[in-house]
CSV table of C-alpha atoms in Angstrom, one decimal:
chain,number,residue,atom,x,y,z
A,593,UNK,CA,0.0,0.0,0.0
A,594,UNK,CA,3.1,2.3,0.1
A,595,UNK,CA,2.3,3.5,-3.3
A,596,UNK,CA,-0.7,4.9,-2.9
A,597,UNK,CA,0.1,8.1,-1.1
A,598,UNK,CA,1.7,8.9,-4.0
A,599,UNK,CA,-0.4,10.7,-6.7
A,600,UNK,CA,-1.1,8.6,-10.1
A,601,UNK,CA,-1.8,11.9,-11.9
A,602,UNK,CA,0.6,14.7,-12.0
A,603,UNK,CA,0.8,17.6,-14.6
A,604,UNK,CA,2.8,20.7,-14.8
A,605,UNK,CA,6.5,21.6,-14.5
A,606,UNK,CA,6.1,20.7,-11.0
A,607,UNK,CA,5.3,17.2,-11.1
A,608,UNK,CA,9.1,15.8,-11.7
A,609,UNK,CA,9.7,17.3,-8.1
A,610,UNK,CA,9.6,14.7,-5.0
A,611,UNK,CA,8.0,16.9,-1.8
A,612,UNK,CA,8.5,15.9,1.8
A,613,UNK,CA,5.5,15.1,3.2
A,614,UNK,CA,4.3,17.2,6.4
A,615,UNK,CA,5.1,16.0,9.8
A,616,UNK,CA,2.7,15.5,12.5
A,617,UNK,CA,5.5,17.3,14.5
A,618,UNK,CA,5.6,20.3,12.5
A,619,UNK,CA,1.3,20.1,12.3
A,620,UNK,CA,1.6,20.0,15.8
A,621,UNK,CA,3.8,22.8,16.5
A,622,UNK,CA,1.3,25.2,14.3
A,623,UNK,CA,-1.7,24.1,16.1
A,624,UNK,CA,0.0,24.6,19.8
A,625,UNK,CA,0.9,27.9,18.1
A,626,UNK,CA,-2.9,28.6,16.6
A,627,UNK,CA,-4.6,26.9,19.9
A,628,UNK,CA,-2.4,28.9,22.6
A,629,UNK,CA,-3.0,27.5,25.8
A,630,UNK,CA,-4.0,23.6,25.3
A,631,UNK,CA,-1.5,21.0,25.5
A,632,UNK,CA,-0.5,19.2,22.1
A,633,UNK,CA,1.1,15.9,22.0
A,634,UNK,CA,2.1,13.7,18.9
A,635,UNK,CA,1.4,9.7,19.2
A,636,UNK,CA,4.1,8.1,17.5
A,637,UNK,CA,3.7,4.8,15.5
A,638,UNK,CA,0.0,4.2,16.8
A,639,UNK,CA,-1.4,3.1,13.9
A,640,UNK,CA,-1.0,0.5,11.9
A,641,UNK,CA,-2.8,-1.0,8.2
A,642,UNK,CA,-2.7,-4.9,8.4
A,643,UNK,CA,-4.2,-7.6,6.1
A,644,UNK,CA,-5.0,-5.4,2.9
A,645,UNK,CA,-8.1,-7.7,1.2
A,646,UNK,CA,-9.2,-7.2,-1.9
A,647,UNK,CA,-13.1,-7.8,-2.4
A,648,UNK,CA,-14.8,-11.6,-3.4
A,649,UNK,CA,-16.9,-9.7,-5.9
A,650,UNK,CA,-15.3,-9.5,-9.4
A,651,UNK,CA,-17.0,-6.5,-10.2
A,652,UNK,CA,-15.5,-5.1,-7.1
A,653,UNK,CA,-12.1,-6.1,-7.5
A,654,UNK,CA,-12.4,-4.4,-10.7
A,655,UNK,CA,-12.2,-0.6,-9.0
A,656,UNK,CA,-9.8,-2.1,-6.3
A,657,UNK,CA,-12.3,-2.3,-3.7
A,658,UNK,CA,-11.4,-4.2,-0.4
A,659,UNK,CA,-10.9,-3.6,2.7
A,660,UNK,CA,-7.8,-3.5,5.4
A,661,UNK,CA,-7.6,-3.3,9.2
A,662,UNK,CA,-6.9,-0.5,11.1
A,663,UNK,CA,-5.1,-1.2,14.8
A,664,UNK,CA,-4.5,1.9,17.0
A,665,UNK,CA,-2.3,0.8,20.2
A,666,UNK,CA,-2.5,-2.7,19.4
A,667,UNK,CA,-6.4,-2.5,20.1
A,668,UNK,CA,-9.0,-4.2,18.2
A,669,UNK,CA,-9.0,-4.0,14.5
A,670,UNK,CA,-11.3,-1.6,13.0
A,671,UNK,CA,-12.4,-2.9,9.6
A,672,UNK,CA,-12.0,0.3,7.0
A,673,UNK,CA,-13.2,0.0,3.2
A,674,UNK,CA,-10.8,1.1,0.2
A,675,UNK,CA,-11.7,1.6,-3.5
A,676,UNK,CA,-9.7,3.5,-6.5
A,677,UNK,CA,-10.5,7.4,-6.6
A,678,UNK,CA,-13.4,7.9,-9.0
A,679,UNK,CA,-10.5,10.7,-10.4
A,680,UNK,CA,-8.1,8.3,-11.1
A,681,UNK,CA,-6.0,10.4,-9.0
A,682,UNK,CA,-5.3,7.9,-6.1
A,683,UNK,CA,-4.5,4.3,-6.6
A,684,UNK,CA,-6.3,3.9,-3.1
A,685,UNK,CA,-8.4,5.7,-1.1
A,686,UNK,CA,-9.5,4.1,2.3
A,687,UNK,CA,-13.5,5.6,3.9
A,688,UNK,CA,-12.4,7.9,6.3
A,689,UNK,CA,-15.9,7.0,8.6
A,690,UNK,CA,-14.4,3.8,9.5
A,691,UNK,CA,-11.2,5.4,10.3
A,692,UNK,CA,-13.0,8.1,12.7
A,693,UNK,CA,-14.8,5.0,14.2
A,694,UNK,CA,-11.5,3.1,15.3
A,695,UNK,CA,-9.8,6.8,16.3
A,696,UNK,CA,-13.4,6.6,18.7
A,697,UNK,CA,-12.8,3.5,20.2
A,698,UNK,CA,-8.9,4.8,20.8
A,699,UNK,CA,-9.8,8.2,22.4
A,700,UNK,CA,-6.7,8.7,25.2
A,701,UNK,CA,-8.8,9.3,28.4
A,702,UNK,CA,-6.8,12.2,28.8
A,703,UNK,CA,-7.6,13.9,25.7
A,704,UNK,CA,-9.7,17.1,24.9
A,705,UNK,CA,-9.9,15.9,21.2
A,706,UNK,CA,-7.8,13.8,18.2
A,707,UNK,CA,-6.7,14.6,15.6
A,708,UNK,CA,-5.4,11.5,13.1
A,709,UNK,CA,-3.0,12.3,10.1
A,710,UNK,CA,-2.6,10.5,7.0
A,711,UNK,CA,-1.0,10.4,3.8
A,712,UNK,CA,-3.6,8.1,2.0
A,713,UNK,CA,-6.4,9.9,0.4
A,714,UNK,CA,-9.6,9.5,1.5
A,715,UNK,CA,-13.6,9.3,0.8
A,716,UNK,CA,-16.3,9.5,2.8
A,717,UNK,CA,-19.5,8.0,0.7
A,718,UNK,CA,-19.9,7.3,-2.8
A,719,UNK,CA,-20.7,10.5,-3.8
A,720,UNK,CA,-17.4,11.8,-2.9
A,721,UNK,CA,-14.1,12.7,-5.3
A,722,UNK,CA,-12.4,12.5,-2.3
A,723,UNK,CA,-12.6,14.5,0.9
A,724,UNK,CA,-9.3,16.1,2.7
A,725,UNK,CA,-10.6,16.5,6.6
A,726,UNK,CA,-13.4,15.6,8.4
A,727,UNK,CA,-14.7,16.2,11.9
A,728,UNK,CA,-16.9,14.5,14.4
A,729,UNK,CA,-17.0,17.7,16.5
A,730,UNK,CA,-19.5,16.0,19.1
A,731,UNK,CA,-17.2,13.5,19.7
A,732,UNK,CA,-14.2,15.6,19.3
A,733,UNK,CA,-11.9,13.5,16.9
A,734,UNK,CA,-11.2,14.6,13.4
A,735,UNK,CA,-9.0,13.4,10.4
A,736,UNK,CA,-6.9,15.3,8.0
A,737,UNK,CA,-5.4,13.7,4.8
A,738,UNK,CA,-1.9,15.6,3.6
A,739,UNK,CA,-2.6,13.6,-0.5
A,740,UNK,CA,-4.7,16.0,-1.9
A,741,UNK,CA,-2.5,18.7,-0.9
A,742,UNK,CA,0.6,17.2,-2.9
A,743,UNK,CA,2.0,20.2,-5.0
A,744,UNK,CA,2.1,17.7,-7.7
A,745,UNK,CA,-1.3,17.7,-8.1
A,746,UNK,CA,-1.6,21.8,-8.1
A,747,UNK,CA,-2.3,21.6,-11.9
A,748,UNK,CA,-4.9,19.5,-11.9
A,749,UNK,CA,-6.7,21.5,-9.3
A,750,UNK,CA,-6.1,24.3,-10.6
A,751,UNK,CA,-4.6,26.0,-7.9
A,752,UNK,CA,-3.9,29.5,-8.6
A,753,UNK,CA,-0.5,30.6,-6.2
A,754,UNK,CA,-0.8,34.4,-7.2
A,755,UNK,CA,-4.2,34.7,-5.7
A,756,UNK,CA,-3.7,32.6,-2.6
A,757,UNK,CA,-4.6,34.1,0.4
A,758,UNK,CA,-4.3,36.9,0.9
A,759,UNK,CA,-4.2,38.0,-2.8
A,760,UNK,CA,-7.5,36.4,-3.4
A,761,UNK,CA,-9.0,39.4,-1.8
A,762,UNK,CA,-8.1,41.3,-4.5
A,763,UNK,CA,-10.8,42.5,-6.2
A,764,UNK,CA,-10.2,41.9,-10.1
A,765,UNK,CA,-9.9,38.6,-9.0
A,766,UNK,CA,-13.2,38.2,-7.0
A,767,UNK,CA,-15.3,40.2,-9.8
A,768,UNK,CA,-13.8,37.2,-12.0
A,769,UNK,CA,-14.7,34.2,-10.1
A,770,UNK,CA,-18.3,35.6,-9.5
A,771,UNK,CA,-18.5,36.6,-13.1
A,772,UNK,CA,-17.6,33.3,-14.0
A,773,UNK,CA,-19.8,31.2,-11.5
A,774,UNK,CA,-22.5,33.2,-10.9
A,775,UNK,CA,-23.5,35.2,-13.9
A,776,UNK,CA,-26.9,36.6,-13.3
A,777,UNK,CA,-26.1,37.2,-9.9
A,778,UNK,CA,-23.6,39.2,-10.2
A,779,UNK,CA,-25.3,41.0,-12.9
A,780,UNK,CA,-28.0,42.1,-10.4
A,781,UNK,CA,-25.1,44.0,-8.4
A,782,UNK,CA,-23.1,45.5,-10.8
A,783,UNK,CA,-20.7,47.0,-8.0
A,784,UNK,CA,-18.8,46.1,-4.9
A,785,UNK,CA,-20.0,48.2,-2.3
A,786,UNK,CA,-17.0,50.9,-1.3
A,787,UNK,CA,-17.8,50.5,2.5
A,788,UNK,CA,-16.0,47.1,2.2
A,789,UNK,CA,-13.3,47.3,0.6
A,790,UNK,CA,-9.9,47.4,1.5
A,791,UNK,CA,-7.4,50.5,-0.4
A,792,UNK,CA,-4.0,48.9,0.9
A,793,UNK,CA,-2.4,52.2,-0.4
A,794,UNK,CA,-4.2,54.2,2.1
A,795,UNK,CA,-5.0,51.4,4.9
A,796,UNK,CA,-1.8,50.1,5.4
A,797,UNK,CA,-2.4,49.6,9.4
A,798,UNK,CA,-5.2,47.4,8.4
A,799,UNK,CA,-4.1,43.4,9.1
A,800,UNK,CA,-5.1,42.5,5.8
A,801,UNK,CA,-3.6,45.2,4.2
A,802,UNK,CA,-0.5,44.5,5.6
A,803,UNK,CA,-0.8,40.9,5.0
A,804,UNK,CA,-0.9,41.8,1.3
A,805,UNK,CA,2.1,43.9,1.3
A,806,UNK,CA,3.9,41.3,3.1
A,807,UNK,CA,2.9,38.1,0.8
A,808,UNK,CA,4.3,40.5,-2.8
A,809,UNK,CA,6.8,38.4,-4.7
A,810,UNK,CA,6.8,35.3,-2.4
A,811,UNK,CA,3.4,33.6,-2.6
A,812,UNK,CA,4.5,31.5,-5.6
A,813,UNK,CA,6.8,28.9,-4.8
A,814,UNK,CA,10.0,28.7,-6.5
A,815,UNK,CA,12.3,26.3,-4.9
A,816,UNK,CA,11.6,22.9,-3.2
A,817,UNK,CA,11.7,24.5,0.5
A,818,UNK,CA,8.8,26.6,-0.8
A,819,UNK,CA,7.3,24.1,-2.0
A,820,UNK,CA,7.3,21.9,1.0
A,821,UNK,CA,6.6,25.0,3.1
A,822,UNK,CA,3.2,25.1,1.0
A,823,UNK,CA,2.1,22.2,1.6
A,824,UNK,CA,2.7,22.4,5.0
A,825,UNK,CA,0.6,25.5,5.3
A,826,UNK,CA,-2.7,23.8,3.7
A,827,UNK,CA,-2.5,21.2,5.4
A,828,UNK,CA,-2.2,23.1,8.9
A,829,UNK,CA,-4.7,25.6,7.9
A,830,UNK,CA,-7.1,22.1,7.6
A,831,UNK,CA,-6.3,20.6,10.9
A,832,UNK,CA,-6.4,23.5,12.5
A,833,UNK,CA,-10.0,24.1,10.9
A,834,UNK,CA,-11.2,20.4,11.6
A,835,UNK,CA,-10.0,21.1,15.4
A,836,UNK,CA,-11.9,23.5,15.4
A,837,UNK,CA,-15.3,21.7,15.2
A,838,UNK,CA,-13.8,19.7,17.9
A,839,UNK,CA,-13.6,23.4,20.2
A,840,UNK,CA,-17.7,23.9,19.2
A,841,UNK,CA,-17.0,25.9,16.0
A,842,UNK,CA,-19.6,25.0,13.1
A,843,UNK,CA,-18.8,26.7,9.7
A,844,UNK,CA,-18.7,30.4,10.1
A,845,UNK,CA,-21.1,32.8,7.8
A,846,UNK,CA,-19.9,35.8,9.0
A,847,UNK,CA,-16.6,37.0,7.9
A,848,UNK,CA,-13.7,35.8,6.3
A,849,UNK,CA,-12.9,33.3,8.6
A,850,UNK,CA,-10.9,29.8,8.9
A,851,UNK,CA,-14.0,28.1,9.9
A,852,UNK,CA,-15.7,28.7,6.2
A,853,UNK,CA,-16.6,25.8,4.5
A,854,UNK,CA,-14.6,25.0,1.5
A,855,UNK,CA,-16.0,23.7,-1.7
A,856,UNK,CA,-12.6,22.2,-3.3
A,857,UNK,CA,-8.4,22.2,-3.2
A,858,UNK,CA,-8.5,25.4,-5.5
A,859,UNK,CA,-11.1,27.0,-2.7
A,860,UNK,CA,-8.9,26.1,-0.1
A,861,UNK,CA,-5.8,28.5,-0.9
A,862,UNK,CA,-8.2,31.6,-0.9
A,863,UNK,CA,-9.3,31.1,2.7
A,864,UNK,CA,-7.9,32.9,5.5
A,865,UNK,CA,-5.8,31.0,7.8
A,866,UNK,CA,-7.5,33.5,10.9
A,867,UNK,CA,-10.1,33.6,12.9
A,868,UNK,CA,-13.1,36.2,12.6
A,869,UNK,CA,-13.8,37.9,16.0
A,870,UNK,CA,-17.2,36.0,16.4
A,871,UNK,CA,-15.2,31.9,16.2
A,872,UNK,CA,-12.0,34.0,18.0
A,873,UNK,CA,-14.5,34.6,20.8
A,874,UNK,CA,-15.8,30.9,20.9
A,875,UNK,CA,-12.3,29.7,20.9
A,876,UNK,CA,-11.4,32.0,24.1
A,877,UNK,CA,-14.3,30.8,25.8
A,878,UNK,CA,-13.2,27.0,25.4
A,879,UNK,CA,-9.5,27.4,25.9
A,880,UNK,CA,-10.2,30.3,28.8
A,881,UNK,CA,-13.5,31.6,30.0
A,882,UNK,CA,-15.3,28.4,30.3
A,883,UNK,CA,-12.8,27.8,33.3
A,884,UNK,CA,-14.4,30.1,35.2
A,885,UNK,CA,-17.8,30.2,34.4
A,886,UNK,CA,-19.3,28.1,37.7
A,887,UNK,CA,-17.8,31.1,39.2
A,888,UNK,CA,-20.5,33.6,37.9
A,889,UNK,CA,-17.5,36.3,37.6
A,890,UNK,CA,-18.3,37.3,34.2
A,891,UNK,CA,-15.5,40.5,35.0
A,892,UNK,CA,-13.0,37.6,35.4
A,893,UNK,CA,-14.4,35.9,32.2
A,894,UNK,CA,-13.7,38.5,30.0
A,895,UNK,CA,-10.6,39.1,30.9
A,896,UNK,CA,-9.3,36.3,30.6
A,897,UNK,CA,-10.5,35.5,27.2
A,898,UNK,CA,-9.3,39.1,26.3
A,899,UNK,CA,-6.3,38.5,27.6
A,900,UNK,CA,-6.4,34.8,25.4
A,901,UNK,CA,-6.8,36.8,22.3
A,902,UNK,CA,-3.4,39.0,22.7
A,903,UNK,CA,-1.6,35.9,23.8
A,904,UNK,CA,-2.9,33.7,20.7
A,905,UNK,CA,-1.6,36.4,18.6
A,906,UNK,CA,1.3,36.9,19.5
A,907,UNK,CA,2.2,33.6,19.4
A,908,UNK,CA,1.1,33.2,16.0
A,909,UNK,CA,3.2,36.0,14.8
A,910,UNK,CA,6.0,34.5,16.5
A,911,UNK,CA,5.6,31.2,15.0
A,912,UNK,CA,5.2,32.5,11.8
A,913,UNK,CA,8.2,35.1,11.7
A,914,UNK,CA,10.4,32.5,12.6
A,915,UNK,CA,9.2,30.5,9.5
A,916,UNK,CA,8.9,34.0,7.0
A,917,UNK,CA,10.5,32.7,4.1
A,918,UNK,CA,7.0,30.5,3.8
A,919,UNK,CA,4.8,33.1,1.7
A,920,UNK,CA,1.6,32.3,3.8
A,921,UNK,CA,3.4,32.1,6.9
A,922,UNK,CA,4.7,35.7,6.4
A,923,UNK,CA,1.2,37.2,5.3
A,924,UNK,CA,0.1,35.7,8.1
A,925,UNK,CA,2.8,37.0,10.3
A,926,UNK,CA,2.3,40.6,9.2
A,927,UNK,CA,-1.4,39.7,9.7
A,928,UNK,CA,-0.9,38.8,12.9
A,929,UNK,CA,1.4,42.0,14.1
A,930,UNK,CA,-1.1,44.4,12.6
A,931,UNK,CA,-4.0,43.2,14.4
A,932,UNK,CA,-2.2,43.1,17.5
A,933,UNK,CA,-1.5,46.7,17.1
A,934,UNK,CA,-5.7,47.5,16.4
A,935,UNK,CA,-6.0,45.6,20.2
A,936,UNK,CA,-3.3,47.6,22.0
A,937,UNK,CA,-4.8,50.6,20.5
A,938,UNK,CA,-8.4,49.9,21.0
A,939,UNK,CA,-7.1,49.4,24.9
A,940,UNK,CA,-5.4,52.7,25.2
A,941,UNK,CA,-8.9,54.1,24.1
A,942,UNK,CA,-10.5,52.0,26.2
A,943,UNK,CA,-8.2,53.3,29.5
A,944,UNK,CA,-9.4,56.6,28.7
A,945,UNK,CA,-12.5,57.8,30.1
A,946,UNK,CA,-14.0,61.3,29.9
A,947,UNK,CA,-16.0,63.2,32.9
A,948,UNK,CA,-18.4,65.9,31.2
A,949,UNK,CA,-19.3,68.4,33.9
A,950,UNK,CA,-22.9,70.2,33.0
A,951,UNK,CA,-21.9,73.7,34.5
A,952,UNK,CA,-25.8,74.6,34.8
């Protein structure tokens, strides 16, 4: 089965180049980065695929449909289904509900939530191409599959690196897509409307604006560590967002957001690797507030989760300054250091409060 994490379709200049496949360490440095405050721990060698079958039916065996078992900790097998990707993309793809129902019966007692990593690709029903993270948020385990993020296969998802996040705000290239997929909608609204939109020229203090200025020239990979350092990012941004659902996040309709949904790899790039202040303020609560909440000192609460928020961020920026010569990792960086700098200053407002004396 080693050869199926490795694509069986690859087009473009960069498919002769051989990518090294994110770590669970590195994944799990981002998220204790993204997460500030809850412990992260990487299991080692805990699962295993034994006894790959293929199916009794011909007609089966024909889209190389079987089955293999899964054993976490040397507990009892958990029977998971393969087939061929519809795509023709992956030689195997194994149903990743099977695999979330052996992570369920493996759950560490000690855990807030799992998160299992794999380089196969997976599906979840019949319906599905293939799907690259899933969450049981109730249950808090999720899966996150690195295959589909393989740079190889940038081509054929047509993955567009110039307008990755945060370039894929830029508006030429929105009036495009909607243009493109929505027609007569976008023919009702001829316009953006000015009161959203962003003039990096004469808001450069805004987060996003500085993200843009910070991602010029380097958001298109070049050489094989940029490469690498772009997969990384995707699939980070992913766990991260599966995780999520684990904290109590559904998908976010608000703002830009890393809790959006995402309707395919191309999709993916554009969305922001942040949090909008609405799932920021969930998260707070989980990781911080919730703490203190049989106390009734909602004072204390708020705090506290305030106090999350500027901690959060600043270890993001730190994280991703170290690792700046990744072109989402700097956006996301400047990001970072520019919102940091609305909070401090929305504080220093805050601190001052003005006494208006009626002389009458």
């Amino acid at each position: 089965m080693s050869d199926w994490v490795k694509p069986q379709t690859v087009v473009g200049t960069n498919s002769e180049l051989e990518h090294e496949k994110p770590s669970a360490d590195d994944i799990a440095e981002y998220i204790r980065a993204f997460y500030h405050g809850l412990d992260v721990k990487v299991l080692h060698d805990h699962c295993v695929l034994t006894r790959c079958r293929l199916s009794s039916s011909k007609s089966r065996q024909a889209d190389n449909r079987g089955h293999v078992d899964l054993v976490i900790n040397n507990g009892t097998p958990t029977r998971i289904d393969f087939r061929a990707s519809g795509d023709g993309v992956a030689k195997g793809q194994l149903n990743l509900s099977h695999m979330l129902d052996g992570l369920l019966a493996n759950v560490p007692k000690d855990a807030f939530a799992v998160v299992l990593l794999t380089h196969f690709d997976l599906y979840e029903d019949e319906e599905d191409d293939f799907c690259a993270g899933r969450a049981f948020g109730g249950s808090r385990i999720c899966i996150v599959s690195t295959f589909r993020y393989n740079p190889v296969l940038d081509e054929h998802n047509n993955v567009d690196h110039a307008h990755s996040w945060p370039a894929s705000h830029c508006q030429v290239y929105v009036n495009g897509l909607w243009e493109k997929d929505e027609p007569e909608l976008k023919g009702r609204h001829k316009e953006f409307d000015p009161a959203v939109m962003i003039h990096c020229n004469n808001t450069s203090d805004a987060p996003l604006a500085a993200a843009v200025a910070a991602s010029r020239g380097i958001l298109w990979p070049t050489t094989p560590a940029d490469w690498n350092g772009f997969w990384l990012t995707r699939v980070c941004r992913t766990a991260a967002h599966e995780l999520g659902h684990c904290v109590g996040m559904g998908h976010c309709v608000y703002y830009a957001c890393m809790m959006q949904s995402t309707a395919n790899i191309a999709d993916d790039v554009r969305q922001p690797p942040y949090l909008c202040p609405v799932c920021e303020a969930k998260v707070a609560y989980t990781i911080r507030g919730e703490a203190v909440k049989s106390s009734r000192n909602m004072e204390l609460r708020l705090n506290l989760e305030a106090q999350w928020v500027v901690e959060a961020h600043r270890r993001m920026r730190d994280y991703c300054e170290e690792r700046s010569h990744i072109g989402m990792l700097k956006a996301y960086g400047a990001w970072s250091a520019a919102r940091l700098k609305q909070i401090e200053s929305q504080r220093e407002k805050n601190d001052v409060e003005v006494i208006v004396i009626d002389s009458d």
